[in-house]
mmCIF file of C-alpha atoms in Angstrom:
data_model
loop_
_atom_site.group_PDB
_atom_site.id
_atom_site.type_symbol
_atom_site.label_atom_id
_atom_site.label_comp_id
_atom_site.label_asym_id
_atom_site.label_seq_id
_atom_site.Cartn_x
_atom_site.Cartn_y
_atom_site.Cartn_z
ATOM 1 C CA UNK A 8 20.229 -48.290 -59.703
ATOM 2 C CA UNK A 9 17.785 -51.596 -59.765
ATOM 3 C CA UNK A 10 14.435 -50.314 -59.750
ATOM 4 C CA UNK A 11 12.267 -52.393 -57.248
ATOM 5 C CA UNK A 12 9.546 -54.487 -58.483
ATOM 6 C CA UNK A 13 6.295 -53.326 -57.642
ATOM 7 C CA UNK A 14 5.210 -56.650 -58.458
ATOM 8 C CA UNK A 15 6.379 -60.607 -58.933
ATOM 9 C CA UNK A 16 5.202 -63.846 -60.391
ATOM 10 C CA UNK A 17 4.107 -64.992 -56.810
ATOM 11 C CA UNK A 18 1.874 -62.114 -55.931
ATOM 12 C CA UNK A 19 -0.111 -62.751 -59.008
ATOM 13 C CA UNK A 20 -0.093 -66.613 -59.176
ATOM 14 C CA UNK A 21 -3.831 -66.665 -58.358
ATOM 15 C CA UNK A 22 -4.114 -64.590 -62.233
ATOM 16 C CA UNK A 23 -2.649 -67.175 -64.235
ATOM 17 C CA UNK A 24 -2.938 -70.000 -62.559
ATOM 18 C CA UNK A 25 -5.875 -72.032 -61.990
ATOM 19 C CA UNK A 26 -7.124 -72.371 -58.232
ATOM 20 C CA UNK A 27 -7.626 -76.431 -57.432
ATOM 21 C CA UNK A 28 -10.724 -75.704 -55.465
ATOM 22 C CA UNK A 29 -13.357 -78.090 -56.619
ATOM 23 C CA UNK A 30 -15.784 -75.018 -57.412
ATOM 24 C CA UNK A 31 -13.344 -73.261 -59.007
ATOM 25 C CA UNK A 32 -12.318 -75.950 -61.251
ATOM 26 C CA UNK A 33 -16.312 -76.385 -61.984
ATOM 27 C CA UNK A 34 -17.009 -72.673 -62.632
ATOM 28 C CA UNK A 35 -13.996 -72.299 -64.886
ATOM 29 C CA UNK A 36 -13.660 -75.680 -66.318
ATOM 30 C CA UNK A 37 -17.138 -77.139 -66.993
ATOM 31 C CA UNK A 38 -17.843 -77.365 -70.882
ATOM 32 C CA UNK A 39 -20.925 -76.088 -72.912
ATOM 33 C CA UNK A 40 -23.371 -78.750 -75.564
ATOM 34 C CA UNK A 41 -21.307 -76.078 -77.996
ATOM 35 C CA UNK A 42 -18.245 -76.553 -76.927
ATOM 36 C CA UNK A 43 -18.844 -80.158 -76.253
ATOM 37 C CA UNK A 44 -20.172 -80.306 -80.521
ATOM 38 C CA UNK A 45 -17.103 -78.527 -81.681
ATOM 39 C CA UNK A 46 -14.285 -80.957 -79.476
ATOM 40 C CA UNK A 47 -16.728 -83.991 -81.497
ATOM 41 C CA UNK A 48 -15.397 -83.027 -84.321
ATOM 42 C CA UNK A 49 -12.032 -83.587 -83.589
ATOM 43 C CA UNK A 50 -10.113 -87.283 -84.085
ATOM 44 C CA UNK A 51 -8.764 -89.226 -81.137
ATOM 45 C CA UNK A 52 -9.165 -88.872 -76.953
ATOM 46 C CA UNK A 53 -5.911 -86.890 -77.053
ATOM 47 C CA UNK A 54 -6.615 -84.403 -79.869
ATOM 48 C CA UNK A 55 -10.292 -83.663 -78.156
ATOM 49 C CA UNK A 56 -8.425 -83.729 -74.796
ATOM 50 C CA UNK A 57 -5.713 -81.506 -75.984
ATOM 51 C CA UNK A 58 -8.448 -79.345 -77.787
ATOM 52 C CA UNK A 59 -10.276 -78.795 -75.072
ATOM 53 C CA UNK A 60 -7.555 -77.559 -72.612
ATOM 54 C CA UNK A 61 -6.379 -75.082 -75.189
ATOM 55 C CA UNK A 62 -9.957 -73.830 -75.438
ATOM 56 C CA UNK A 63 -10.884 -73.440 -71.703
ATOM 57 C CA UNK A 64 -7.340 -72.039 -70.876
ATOM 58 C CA UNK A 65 -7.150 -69.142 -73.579
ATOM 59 C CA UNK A 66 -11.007 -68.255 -71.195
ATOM 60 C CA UNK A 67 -9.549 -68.995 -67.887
ATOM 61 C CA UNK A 68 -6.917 -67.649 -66.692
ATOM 62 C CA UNK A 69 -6.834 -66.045 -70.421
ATOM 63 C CA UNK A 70 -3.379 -67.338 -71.641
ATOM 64 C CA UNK A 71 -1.814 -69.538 -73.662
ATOM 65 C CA UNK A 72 -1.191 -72.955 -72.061
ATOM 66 C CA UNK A 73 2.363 -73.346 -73.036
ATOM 67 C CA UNK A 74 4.640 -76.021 -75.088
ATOM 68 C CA UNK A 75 5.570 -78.836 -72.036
ATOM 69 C CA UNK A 76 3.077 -77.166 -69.891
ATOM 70 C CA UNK A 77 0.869 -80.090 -68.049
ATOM 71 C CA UNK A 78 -2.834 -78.740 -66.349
ATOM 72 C CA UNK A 79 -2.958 -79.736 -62.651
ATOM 73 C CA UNK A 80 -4.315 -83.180 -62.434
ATOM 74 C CA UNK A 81 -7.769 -81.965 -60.437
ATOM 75 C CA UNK A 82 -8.579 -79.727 -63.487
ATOM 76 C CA UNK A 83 -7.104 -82.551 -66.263
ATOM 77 C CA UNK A 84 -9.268 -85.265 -64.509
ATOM 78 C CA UNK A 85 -12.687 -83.065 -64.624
ATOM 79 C CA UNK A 86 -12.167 -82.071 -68.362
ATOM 80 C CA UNK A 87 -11.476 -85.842 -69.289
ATOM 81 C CA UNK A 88 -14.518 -86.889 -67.539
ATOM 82 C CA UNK A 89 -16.523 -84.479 -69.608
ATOM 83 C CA UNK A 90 -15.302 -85.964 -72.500
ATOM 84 C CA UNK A 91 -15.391 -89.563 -71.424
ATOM 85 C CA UNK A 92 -11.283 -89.903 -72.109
ATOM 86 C CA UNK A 93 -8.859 -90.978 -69.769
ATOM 87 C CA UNK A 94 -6.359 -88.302 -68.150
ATOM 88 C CA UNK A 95 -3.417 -89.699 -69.468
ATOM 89 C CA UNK A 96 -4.123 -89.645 -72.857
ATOM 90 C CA UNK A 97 -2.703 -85.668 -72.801
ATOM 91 C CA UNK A 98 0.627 -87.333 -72.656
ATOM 92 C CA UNK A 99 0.275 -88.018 -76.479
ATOM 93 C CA UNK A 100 -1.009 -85.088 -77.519
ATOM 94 C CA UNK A 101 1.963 -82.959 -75.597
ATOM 95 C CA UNK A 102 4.295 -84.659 -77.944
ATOM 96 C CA UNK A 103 2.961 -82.809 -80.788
ATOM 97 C CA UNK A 104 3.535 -79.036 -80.724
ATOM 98 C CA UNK A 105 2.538 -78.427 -84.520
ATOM 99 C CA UNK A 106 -0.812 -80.333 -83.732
ATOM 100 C CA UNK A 107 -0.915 -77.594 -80.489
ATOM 101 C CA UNK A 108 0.131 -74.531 -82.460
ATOM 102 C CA UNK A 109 -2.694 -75.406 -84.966
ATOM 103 C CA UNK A 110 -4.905 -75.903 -82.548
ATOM 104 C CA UNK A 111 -4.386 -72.304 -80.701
ATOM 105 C CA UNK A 112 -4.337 -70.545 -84.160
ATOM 106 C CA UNK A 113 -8.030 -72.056 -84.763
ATOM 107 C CA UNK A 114 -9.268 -71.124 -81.257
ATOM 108 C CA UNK A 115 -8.495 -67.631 -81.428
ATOM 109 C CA UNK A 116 -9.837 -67.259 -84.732
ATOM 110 C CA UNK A 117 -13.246 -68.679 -84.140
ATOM 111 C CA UNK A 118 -13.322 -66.899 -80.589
ATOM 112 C CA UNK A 119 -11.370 -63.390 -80.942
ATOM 113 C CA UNK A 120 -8.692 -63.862 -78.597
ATOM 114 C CA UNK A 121 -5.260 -61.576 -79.328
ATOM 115 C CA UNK A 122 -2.259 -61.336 -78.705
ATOM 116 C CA UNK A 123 -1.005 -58.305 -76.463
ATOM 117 C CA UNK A 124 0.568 -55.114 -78.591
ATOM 118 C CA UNK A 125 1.328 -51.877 -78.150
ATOM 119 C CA UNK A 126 -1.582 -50.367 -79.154
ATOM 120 C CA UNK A 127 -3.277 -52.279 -75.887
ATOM 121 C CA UNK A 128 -0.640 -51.022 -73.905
ATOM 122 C CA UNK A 129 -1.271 -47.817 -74.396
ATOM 123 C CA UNK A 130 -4.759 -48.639 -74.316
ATOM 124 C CA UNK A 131 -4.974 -50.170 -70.770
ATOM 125 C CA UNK A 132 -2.778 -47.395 -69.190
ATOM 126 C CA UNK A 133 -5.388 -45.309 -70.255
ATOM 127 C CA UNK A 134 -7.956 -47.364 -69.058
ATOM 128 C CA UNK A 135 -6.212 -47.925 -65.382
ATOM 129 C CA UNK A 136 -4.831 -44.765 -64.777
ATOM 130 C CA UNK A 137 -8.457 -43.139 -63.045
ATOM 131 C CA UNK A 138 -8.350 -46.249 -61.406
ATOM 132 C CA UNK A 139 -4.579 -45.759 -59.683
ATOM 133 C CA UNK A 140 -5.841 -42.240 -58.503
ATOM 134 C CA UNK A 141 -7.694 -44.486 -55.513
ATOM 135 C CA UNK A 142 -6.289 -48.432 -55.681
ATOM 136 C CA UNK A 143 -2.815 -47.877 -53.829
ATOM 137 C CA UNK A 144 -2.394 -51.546 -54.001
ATOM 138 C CA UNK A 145 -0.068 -52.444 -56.679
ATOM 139 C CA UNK A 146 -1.610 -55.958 -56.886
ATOM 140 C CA UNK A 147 -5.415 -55.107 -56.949
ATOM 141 C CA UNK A 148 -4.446 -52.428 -59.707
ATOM 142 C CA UNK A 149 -3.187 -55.226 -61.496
ATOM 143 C CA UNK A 150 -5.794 -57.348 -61.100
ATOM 144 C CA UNK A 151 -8.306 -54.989 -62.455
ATOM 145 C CA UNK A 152 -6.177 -54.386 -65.531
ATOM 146 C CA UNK A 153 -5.790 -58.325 -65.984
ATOM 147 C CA UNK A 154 -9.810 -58.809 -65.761
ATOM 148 C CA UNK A 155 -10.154 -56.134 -68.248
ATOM 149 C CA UNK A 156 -7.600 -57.941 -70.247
ATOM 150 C CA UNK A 157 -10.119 -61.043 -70.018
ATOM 151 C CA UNK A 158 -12.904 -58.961 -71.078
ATOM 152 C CA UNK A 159 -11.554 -57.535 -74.151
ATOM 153 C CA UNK A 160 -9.849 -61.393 -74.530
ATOM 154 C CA UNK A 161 -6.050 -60.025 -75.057
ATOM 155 C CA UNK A 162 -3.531 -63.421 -74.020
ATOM 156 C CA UNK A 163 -2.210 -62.533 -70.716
ATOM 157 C CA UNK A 164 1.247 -61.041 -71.015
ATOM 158 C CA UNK A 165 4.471 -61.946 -68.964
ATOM 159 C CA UNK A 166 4.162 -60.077 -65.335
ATOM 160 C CA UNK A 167 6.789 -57.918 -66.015
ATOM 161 C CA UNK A 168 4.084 -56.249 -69.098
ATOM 162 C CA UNK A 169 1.461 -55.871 -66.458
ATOM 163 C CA UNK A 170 4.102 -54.170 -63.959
ATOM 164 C CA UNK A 171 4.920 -51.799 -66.454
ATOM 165 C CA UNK A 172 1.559 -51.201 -67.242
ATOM 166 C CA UNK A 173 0.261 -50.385 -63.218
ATOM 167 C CA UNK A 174 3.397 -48.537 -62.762
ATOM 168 C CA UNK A 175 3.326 -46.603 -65.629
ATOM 169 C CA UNK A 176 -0.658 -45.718 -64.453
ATOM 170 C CA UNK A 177 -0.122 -45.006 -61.488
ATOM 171 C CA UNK A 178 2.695 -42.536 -62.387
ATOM 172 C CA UNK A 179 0.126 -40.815 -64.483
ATOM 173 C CA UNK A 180 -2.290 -40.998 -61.331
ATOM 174 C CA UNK A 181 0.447 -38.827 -59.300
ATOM 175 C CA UNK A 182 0.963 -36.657 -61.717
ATOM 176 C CA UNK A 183 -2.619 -35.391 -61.936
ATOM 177 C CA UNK A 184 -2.747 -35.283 -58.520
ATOM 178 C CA UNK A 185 0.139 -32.848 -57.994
ATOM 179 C CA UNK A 186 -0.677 -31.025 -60.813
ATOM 180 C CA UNK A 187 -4.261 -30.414 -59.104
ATOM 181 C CA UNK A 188 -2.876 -29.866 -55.859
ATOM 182 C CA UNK A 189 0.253 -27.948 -56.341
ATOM 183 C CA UNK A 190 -1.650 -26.120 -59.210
ATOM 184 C CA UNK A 191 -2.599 -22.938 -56.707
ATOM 185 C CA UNK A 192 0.773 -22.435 -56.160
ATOM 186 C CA UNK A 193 3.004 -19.306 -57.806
ATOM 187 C CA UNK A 194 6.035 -19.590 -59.928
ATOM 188 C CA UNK A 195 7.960 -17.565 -57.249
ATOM 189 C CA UNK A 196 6.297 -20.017 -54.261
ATOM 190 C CA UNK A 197 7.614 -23.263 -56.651
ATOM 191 C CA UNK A 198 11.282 -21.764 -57.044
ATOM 192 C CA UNK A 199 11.466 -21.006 -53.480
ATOM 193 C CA UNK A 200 9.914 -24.705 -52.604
ATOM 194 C CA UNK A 201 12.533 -25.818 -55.252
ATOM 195 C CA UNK A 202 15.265 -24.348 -53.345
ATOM 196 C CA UNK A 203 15.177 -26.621 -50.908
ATOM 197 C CA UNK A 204 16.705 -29.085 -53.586
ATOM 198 C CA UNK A 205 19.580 -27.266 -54.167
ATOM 199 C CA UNK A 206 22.462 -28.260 -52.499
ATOM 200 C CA UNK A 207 24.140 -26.918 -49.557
ATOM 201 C CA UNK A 208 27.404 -24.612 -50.619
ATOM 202 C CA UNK A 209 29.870 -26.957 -50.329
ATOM 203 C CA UNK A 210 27.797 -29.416 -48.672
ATOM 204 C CA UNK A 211 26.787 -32.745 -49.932
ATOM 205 C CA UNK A 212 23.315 -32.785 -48.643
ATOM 206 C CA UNK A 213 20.026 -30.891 -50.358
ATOM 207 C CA UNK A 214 18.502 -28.326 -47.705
ATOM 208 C CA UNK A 215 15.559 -30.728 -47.967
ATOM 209 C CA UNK A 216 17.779 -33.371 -46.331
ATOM 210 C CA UNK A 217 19.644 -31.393 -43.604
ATOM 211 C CA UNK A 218 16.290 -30.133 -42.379
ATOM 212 C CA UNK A 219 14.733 -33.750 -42.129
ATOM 213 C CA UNK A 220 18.213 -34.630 -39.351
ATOM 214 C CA UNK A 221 17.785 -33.553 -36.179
ATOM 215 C CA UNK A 222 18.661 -29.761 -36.496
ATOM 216 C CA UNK A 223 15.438 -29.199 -36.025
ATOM 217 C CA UNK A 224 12.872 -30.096 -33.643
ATOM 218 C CA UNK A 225 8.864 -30.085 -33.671
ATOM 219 C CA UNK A 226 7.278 -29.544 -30.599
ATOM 220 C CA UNK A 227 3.545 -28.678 -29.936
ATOM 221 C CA UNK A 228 1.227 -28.033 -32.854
ATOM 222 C CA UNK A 229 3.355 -26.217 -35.200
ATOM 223 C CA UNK A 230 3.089 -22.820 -34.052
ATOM 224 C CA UNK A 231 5.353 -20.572 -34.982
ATOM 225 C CA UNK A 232 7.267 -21.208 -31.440
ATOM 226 C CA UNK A 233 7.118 -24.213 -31.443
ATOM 227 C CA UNK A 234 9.797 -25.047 -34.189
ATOM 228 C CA UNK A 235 13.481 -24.730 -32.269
ATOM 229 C CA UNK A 236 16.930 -25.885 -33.034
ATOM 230 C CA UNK A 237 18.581 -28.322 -30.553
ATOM 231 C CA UNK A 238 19.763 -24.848 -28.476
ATOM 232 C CA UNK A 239 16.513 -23.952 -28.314
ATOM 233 C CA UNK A 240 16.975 -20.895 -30.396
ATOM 234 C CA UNK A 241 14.003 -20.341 -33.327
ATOM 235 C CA UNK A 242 15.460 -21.265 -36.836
ATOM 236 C CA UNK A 243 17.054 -18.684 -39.098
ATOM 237 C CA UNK A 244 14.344 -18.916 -42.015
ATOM 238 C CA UNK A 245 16.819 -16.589 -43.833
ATOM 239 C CA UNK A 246 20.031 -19.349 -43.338
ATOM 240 C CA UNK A 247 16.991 -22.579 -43.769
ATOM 241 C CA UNK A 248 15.111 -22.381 -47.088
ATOM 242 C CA UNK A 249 12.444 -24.258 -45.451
ATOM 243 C CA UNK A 250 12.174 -26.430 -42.216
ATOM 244 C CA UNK A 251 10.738 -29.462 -43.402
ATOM 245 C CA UNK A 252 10.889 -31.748 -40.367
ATOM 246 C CA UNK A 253 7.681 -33.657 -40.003
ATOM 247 C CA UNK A 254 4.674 -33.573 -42.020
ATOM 248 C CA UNK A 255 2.990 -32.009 -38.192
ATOM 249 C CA UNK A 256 5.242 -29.090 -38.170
ATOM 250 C CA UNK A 257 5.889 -28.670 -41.963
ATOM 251 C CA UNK A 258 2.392 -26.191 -42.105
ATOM 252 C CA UNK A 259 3.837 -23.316 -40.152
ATOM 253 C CA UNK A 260 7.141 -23.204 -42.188
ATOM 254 C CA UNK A 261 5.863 -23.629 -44.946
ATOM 255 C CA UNK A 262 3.615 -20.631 -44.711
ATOM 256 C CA UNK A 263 6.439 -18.709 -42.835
ATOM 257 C CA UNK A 264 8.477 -19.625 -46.559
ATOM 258 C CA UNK A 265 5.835 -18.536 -48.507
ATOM 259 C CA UNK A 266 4.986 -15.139 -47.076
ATOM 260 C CA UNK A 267 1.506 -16.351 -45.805
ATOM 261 C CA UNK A 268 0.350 -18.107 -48.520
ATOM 262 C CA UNK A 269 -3.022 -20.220 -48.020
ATOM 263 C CA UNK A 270 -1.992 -23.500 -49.663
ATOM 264 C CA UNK A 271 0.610 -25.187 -47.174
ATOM 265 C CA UNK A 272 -1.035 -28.660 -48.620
ATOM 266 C CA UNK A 273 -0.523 -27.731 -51.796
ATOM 267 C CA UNK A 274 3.588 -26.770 -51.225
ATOM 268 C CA UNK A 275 3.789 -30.196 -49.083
ATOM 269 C CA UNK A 276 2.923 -32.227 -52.379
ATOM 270 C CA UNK A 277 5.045 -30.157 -54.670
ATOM 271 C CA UNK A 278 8.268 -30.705 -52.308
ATOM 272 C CA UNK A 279 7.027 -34.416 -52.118
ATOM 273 C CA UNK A 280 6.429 -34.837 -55.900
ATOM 274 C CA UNK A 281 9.591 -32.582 -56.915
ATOM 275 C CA UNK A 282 11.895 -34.570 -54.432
ATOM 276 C CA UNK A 283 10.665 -38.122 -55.210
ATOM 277 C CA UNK A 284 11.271 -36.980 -59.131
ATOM 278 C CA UNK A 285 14.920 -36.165 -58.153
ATOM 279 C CA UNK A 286 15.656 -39.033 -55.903
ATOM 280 C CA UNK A 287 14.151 -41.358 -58.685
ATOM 281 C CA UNK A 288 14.067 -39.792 -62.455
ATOM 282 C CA UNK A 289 11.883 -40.997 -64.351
ATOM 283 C CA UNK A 290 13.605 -44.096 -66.247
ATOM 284 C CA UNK A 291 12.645 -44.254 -70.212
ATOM 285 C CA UNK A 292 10.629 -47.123 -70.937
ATOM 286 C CA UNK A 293 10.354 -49.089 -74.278
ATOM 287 C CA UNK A 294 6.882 -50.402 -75.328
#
């Protein structure tokens, strides 16, 4: 099964690529007396044109500005004023992808900028994952994780890298937080909570999914009459490993399940987590 992307080019355009808003461009694009000394030193308006792109793309948005790849006129036309070139002389220096290469190879040794490995990979799932416990948002996640890139100045990756890294995060957020909230709960309150995964005799559907159709009702506030099949007859708990229904009635089953236990929350998230897991195993991932 296609796994759905959690996130796309598009929704993080704004990361790596440059906004056109004239104090944007200024903030991001405006060149230091050191820079300024070090693009001198260079020969010809389309070398310390050329140079000078390389240098203030590899800062902002933090990538490499790609073979063919032409900066938006706005930001092309402030850098060349700096420099007292004209625009167009970037059309000569495009033509020479050794010259570009070079350059890039020179940048990132005088200013520490890396390209993206394994190692960080690892690194920056570590470094997300507390995050993911409380950003839901796929995209802010990310864009946390790509400002941290920035900071320790890694080369942005492709998008589908940075996917892999939120997702992978905020599977380790989940995981924590069932394991903290289902952690109260008994082996023999987990395999009766995992027995509504098994499947019905010769039925196709899980009890989990039978009790989630309309067999069952929930009416009131979840007290213990207040859960009736469509005859209005109380459920056979001894037929019905657990009514699920709603997440409003689920508290009184589950405790009728579990003998009494105290920790209805806690058997909610494990029948979440455990279900979810089933529905959607856990794919292998190569990094």
């Amino acid at each position: 099964m296609a796994r759905r992307h959690l996130l796309t080019r598009e929704m993080l355009a704004e990361h790596y690529d440059s906004s056109l808003d004239e104090r944007e461009i200024a903030r991001h694009f405006t060149l230091t007396r050191d820079d300024l000394e070090l693009i001198a030193s260079r020969r010809g308006d389309a070398t310390r044109l050329g140079y000078a792109m390389l240098m203030l793309y590899l800062r902002w948005p933090g990538r490499v500005l790609e073979a063919g790849e032409a900066p938006p006129m706005p930001i092309l036309a402030f850098v060349a004023r700096q420099l007292d070139v004209s625009p167009a002389s970037w059309r000569d220096y495009a033509r020479r992808d050794e010259t570009r290469r070079t350059h890039l190879a020179d940048l990132s040794r005088r200013f520490g900028h890396r390209v993206f490995s394994r190692a960080d990979f690892h690194a920056l799932v570590a470094f997300a994952m507390p995050i993911a416990q409380t950003t839901t948002r796929p995209s802010r996640l990310a864009g946390i994780v790509i400002d941290e890139m920035r900071r320790r100045r890694l080369l942005l990756p492709p998008v589908t890298v940075v996917e892999a890294i939120v997702r992978r995060a905020r599977q380790q957020a989940g995981d924590l937080v069932h394991d903290v909230l289902a952690g109260d709960l008994s082996k023999p309150e987990c395999a009766t909570l995992d027995a509504l995964l098994s499947r019905r005799d010769d039925k196709g559907a899980t009890w989990l999914s039978w009790a989630r159709r309309d067999n069952f009702r929930c009416r009131g506030q979840g007290s213990p009459g207040s859960a009736r099949q469509g005859n209005g007859s109380r459920p056979d708990i001894a037929e019905v490993p657990l009514d699920w229904g709603t997440l409003g009635c689920a508290t009184w089953h589950t405790l009728h399940v579990l003998d009494g236990s105290s920790a209805p929350i806690s058997a909610i998230r494990y029948i979440q987590s455990r279900s979810f897991k089933q529905t959607f195993p856990r794919q292998r991932q190569h990094h």
